[in-house]
GROMACS .gro file of C-alpha atoms in nm:
model
  272
    1UNK     CA    1  12.374   5.270  21.659
    2UNK     CA    2  12.574   5.006  21.491
    3UNK     CA    3  12.450   4.665  21.559
    4UNK     CA    4  12.775   4.551  21.737
    5UNK     CA    5  12.676   4.810  22.002
    6UNK     CA    6  12.363   4.712  22.049
    7UNK     CA    7  12.461   4.330  22.077
    8UNK     CA    8  12.756   4.401  22.267
    9UNK     CA    9  12.692   4.657  22.497
   10UNK     CA   10  13.051   4.784  22.711
   11UNK     CA   11  12.982   5.041  23.009
   12UNK     CA   12  13.237   5.255  23.082
   13UNK     CA   13  13.230   5.066  23.459
   14UNK     CA   14  13.338   4.735  23.261
   15UNK     CA   15  13.624   4.922  23.093
   16UNK     CA   16  13.722   5.068  23.410
   17UNK     CA   17  13.727   4.750  23.593
   18UNK     CA   18  13.910   4.548  23.292
   19UNK     CA   19  14.173   4.847  23.268
   20UNK     CA   20  14.199   4.838  23.679
   21UNK     CA   21  14.288   4.466  23.668
   22UNK     CA   22  14.562   4.458  23.412
   23UNK     CA   23  14.711   4.760  23.617
   24UNK     CA   24  14.695   4.520  23.950
   25UNK     CA   25  14.809   4.255  23.675
   26UNK     CA   26  15.118   4.449  23.586
   27UNK     CA   27  15.187   4.584  23.899
   28UNK     CA   28  15.165   4.233  24.051
   29UNK     CA   29  15.465   4.081  23.784
   30UNK     CA   30  15.686   4.393  23.863
   31UNK     CA   31  15.662   4.311  24.240
   32UNK     CA   32  15.726   3.945  24.188
   33UNK     CA   33  16.020   4.049  23.970
   34UNK     CA   34  16.168   4.266  24.223
   35UNK     CA   35  16.091   4.028  24.510
   36UNK     CA   36  16.288   3.754  24.322
   37UNK     CA   37  16.595   3.977  24.283
   38UNK     CA   38  16.604   4.070  24.644
   39UNK     CA   39  16.569   3.730  24.723
   40UNK     CA   40  16.843   3.603  24.539
   41UNK     CA   41  17.096   3.891  24.646
   42UNK     CA   42  16.986   3.887  24.988
   43UNK     CA   43  16.989   3.519  25.035
   44UNK     CA   44  17.343   3.572  24.858
   45UNK     CA   45  17.473   3.812  25.080
   46UNK     CA   46  17.350   3.635  25.400
   47UNK     CA   47  17.492   3.277  25.282
   48UNK     CA   48  17.848   3.499  25.242
   49UNK     CA   49  17.790   3.634  25.576
   50UNK     CA   50  17.728   3.319  25.767
   51UNK     CA   51  17.988   3.133  25.619
   52UNK     CA   52  17.754   2.913  25.411
   53UNK     CA   53  17.950   2.987  25.082
   54UNK     CA   54  18.339   3.088  25.057
   55UNK     CA   55  18.269   3.471  24.950
   56UNK     CA   56  18.646   3.465  24.807
   57UNK     CA   57  18.541   3.219  24.566
   58UNK     CA   58  18.166   3.315  24.473
   59UNK     CA   59  18.192   3.714  24.633
   60UNK     CA   60  17.903   3.853  24.764
   61UNK     CA   61  17.684   4.196  24.650
   62UNK     CA   62  17.871   4.406  24.889
   63UNK     CA   63  18.206   4.298  24.768
   64UNK     CA   64  18.098   4.357  24.391
   65UNK     CA   65  17.950   4.677  24.525
   66UNK     CA   66  18.269   4.781  24.657
   67UNK     CA   67  18.454   4.671  24.324
   68UNK     CA   68  18.235   4.842  24.106
   69UNK     CA   69  18.266   5.171  24.325
   70UNK     CA   70  18.660   5.170  24.306
   71UNK     CA   71  18.679   5.085  23.962
   72UNK     CA   72  18.399   5.340  23.889
   73UNK     CA   73  18.630   5.601  24.053
   74UNK     CA   74  18.933   5.556  23.836
   75UNK     CA   75  18.695   5.539  23.526
   76UNK     CA   76  18.823   5.176  23.449
   77UNK     CA   77  18.489   4.973  23.465
   78UNK     CA   78  18.338   5.272  23.200
   79UNK     CA   79  18.643   5.218  22.965
   80UNK     CA   80  18.580   4.836  22.949
   81UNK     CA   81  18.198   4.872  22.931
   82UNK     CA   82  18.290   5.097  22.655
   83UNK     CA   83  18.492   4.869  22.454
   84UNK     CA   84  18.267   4.590  22.462
   85UNK     CA   85  17.961   4.799  22.375
   86UNK     CA   86  18.104   4.936  22.085
   87UNK     CA   87  18.244   4.583  21.959
   88UNK     CA   88  17.896   4.482  21.973
   89UNK     CA   89  17.728   4.759  21.818
   90UNK     CA   90  17.984   4.738  21.547
   91UNK     CA   91  17.911   4.368  21.473
   92UNK     CA   92  17.563   4.413  21.503
   93UNK     CA   93  17.528   4.685  21.241
   94UNK     CA   94  17.784   4.452  21.030
   95UNK     CA   95  17.533   4.170  21.065
   96UNK     CA   96  17.253   4.352  20.959
   97UNK     CA   97  17.408   4.504  20.647
   98UNK     CA   98  17.532   4.187  20.533
   99UNK     CA   99  17.281   3.979  20.635
  100UNK     CA  100  17.023   4.156  20.458
  101UNK     CA  101  17.234   4.247  20.149
  102UNK     CA  102  17.338   3.846  20.103
  103UNK     CA  103  16.939   3.752  20.176
  104UNK     CA  104  16.867   3.997  19.914
  105UNK     CA  105  17.115   3.803  19.664
  106UNK     CA  106  17.005   3.488  19.732
  107UNK     CA  107  16.617   3.592  19.685
  108UNK     CA  108  16.765   3.722  19.356
  109UNK     CA  109  16.889   3.408  19.240
  110UNK     CA  110  16.758   3.124  19.316
  111UNK     CA  111  17.000   2.866  19.219
  112UNK     CA  112  17.233   3.030  19.424
  113UNK     CA  113  17.024   2.987  19.726
  114UNK     CA  114  16.970   2.630  19.637
  115UNK     CA  115  17.335   2.573  19.607
  116UNK     CA  116  17.444   2.710  19.912
  117UNK     CA  117  17.152   2.649  20.170
  118UNK     CA  118  17.352   2.290  20.281
  119UNK     CA  119  17.664   2.521  20.331
  120UNK     CA  120  17.441   2.801  20.550
  121UNK     CA  121  17.311   2.536  20.764
  122UNK     CA  122  17.648   2.372  20.850
  123UNK     CA  123  17.779   2.727  20.923
  124UNK     CA  124  17.499   2.815  21.147
  125UNK     CA  125  17.558   2.482  21.341
  126UNK     CA  126  17.859   2.485  21.374
  127UNK     CA  127  18.020   2.591  21.754
  128UNK     CA  128  18.134   2.922  21.668
  129UNK     CA  129  18.391   2.895  21.970
  130UNK     CA  130  18.560   2.653  21.723
  131UNK     CA  131  18.642   2.911  21.486
  132UNK     CA  132  18.790   3.165  21.742
  133UNK     CA  133  19.159   3.045  21.741
  134UNK     CA  134  19.166   3.030  21.371
  135UNK     CA  135  19.035   3.367  21.321
  136UNK     CA  136  19.331   3.474  21.596
  137UNK     CA  137  19.573   3.346  21.345
  138UNK     CA  138  19.440   3.483  21.054
  139UNK     CA  139  19.348   3.815  21.149
  140UNK     CA  140  19.578   3.877  21.470
  141UNK     CA  141  19.506   3.957  21.828
  142UNK     CA  142  19.343   4.259  21.784
  143UNK     CA  143  19.009   4.424  21.776
  144UNK     CA  144  18.901   4.325  21.430
  145UNK     CA  145  18.924   3.960  21.557
  146UNK     CA  146  18.648   4.036  21.826
  147UNK     CA  147  18.460   4.199  21.574
  148UNK     CA  148  18.428   3.914  21.306
  149UNK     CA  149  18.367   3.666  21.647
  150UNK     CA  150  18.045   3.908  21.681
  151UNK     CA  151  17.970   3.881  21.322
  152UNK     CA  152  18.014   3.503  21.282
  153UNK     CA  153  17.800   3.465  21.587
  154UNK     CA  154  17.452   3.595  21.405
  155UNK     CA  155  17.546   3.626  21.060
  156UNK     CA  156  17.421   3.268  20.899
  157UNK     CA  157  17.128   3.250  21.128
  158UNK     CA  158  17.042   3.595  20.971
  159UNK     CA  159  17.079   3.506  20.657
  160UNK     CA  160  16.847   3.172  20.645
  161UNK     CA  161  16.579   3.351  20.891
  162UNK     CA  162  16.579   3.664  20.610
  163UNK     CA  163  16.608   3.471  20.266
  164UNK     CA  164  16.310   3.245  20.430
  165UNK     CA  165  16.121   3.553  20.494
  166UNK     CA  166  16.186   3.676  20.137
  167UNK     CA  167  16.040   3.405  19.988
  168UNK     CA  168  15.723   3.380  20.188
  169UNK     CA  169  15.578   3.705  20.066
  170UNK     CA  170  15.188   3.688  19.946
  171UNK     CA  171  15.183   3.523  19.617
  172UNK     CA  172  14.878   3.754  19.533
  173UNK     CA  173  15.108   4.065  19.562
  174UNK     CA  174  15.367   3.919  19.327
  175UNK     CA  175  15.119   3.842  19.114
  176UNK     CA  176  14.936   4.173  19.088
  177UNK     CA  177  15.301   4.403  19.037
  178UNK     CA  178  15.372   4.130  18.774
  179UNK     CA  179  15.044   4.205  18.587
  180UNK     CA  180  15.123   4.565  18.590
  181UNK     CA  181  15.442   4.508  18.427
  182UNK     CA  182  15.660   4.525  18.717
  183UNK     CA  183  16.025   4.414  18.735
  184UNK     CA  184  16.217   4.195  18.942
  185UNK     CA  185  16.345   4.491  19.087
  186UNK     CA  186  16.050   4.649  19.179
  187UNK     CA  187  15.898   4.317  19.342
  188UNK     CA  188  16.259   4.363  19.550
  189UNK     CA  189  16.167   4.737  19.628
  190UNK     CA  190  15.778   4.778  19.670
  191UNK     CA  191  15.718   4.436  19.803
  192UNK     CA  192  15.964   4.184  19.929
  193UNK     CA  193  16.143   4.477  20.145
  194UNK     CA  194  15.843   4.665  20.290
  195UNK     CA  195  15.643   4.318  20.365
  196UNK     CA  196  15.989   4.179  20.530
  197UNK     CA  197  16.046   4.479  20.772
  198UNK     CA  198  15.856   4.301  21.065
  199UNK     CA  199  16.068   4.015  20.993
  200UNK     CA  200  16.391   4.166  21.010
  201UNK     CA  201  16.304   4.393  21.333
  202UNK     CA  202  16.208   4.061  21.515
  203UNK     CA  203  16.565   3.943  21.363
  204UNK     CA  204  16.759   4.216  21.530
  205UNK     CA  205  16.642   4.145  21.888
  206UNK     CA  206  16.781   3.799  21.841
  207UNK     CA  207  17.110   3.943  21.678
  208UNK     CA  208  17.208   4.190  21.971
  209UNK     CA  209  17.250   3.899  22.201
  210UNK     CA  210  17.427   3.710  21.973
  211UNK     CA  211  17.683   3.954  21.879
  212UNK     CA  212  17.708   4.050  22.242
  213UNK     CA  213  17.805   3.657  22.309
  214UNK     CA  214  18.045   3.640  22.012
  215UNK     CA  215  18.198   3.960  22.136
  216UNK     CA  216  18.271   3.808  22.493
  217UNK     CA  217  18.393   3.509  22.348
  218UNK     CA  218  18.655   3.728  22.131
  219UNK     CA  219  18.742   3.926  22.432
  220UNK     CA  220  18.831   3.588  22.590
  221UNK     CA  221  19.060   3.498  22.315
  222UNK     CA  222  19.224   3.848  22.186
  223UNK     CA  223  19.157   4.100  22.398
  224UNK     CA  224  19.372   4.340  22.631
  225UNK     CA  225  19.044   4.567  22.761
  226UNK     CA  226  18.639   4.482  22.764
  227UNK     CA  227  18.434   4.270  23.013
  228UNK     CA  228  18.550   3.946  22.850
  229UNK     CA  229  18.891   4.043  22.920
  230UNK     CA  230  18.804   4.147  23.311
  231UNK     CA  231  18.615   3.779  23.333
  232UNK     CA  232  18.944   3.612  23.237
  233UNK     CA  233  19.204   3.820  23.414
  234UNK     CA  234  18.992   3.785  23.743
  235UNK     CA  235  18.990   3.445  23.717
  236UNK     CA  236  19.364   3.432  23.647
  237UNK     CA  237  19.433   3.617  23.950
  238UNK     CA  238  19.174   3.504  24.155
  239UNK     CA  239  18.978   3.813  24.168
  240UNK     CA  240  18.610   3.669  24.156
  241UNK     CA  241  18.473   4.012  24.213
  242UNK     CA  242  18.584   4.102  23.904
  243UNK     CA  243  18.435   3.793  23.712
  244UNK     CA  244  18.148   3.834  23.907
  245UNK     CA  245  18.088   4.221  23.851
  246UNK     CA  246  18.145   4.150  23.450
  247UNK     CA  247  17.865   3.891  23.423
  248UNK     CA  248  17.642   4.104  23.610
  249UNK     CA  249  17.707   4.394  23.409
  250UNK     CA  250  17.649   4.185  23.085
  251UNK     CA  251  17.305   4.064  23.198
  252UNK     CA  252  17.248   4.437  23.238
  253UNK     CA  253  17.378   4.516  22.876
  254UNK     CA  254  17.201   4.280  22.745
  255UNK     CA  255  16.856   4.352  22.898
  256UNK     CA  256  16.921   4.722  22.815
  257UNK     CA  257  16.969   4.622  22.457
  258UNK     CA  258  16.697   4.404  22.398
  259UNK     CA  259  16.449   4.629  22.562
  260UNK     CA  260  16.544   4.914  22.315
  261UNK     CA  261  16.520   4.721  22.034
  262UNK     CA  262  16.177   4.572  22.182
  263UNK     CA  263  16.103   4.964  22.173
  264UNK     CA  264  16.182   5.016  21.817
  265UNK     CA  265  15.979   4.679  21.756
  266UNK     CA  266  15.697   4.803  21.937
  267UNK     CA  267  15.689   5.152  21.785
  268UNK     CA  268  15.680   5.011  21.415
  269UNK     CA  269  15.434   4.795  21.470
  270UNK     CA  270  15.208   5.062  21.593
  271UNK     CA  271  15.254   5.311  21.319
  272UNK     CA  272  15.182   5.011  21.073
   0.00000   0.00000   0.00000
């Protein structure tokens, strides 16, 4: 019997009580989330039916559901959702590849990093909506512009965050590999990149939301399909049902994409 077992005995009853308490807490949180959602939707519907709000302007859950069924029947809803998801995923992949590669180059050449740092900070702080009209002039009114909008929304913060993670690697590990005759390439391959996987995965959860925002901004200005286009079209023809439906779908998409990446992060940490 170990010393820790003697000093801190843990009975099966205490363990079961702890697990039961955690389960009750999780059920309570889930229940409260559902209650808040039902309360919001129910209050919204009641306010519309009692004419406390104008359902033409604010729409209502039943009107949104009716429009969703109609658009699902003619498959136009799935077309718009597919366009937005495709543009977001392309932007997301480009941000991951370009951001990681540029961060590696900056780590490799510290002088370049010092020179470019203020420019990266400025570009990261710049409101990306200001770049959208310029991108339309440069690239045209097409999907390419929308994807670039999604990339610009996340690329600069990705470079800054990953470069910061690269340069804050444990100095003892760097000293060890140098002592063993490792080159700079070996340090990058065997120390820097493996040690930064956690930072890369965590950064992905932020990037997916930023890419989605950038794509929607691009669709506002340069699209003839997608959820962003549907929002603009609905507001122009005073079909606020389209607008509210698109916003709700965007919320659901953002949550699903975030949860997928959170699952990937959880699996990674479980294996390591």
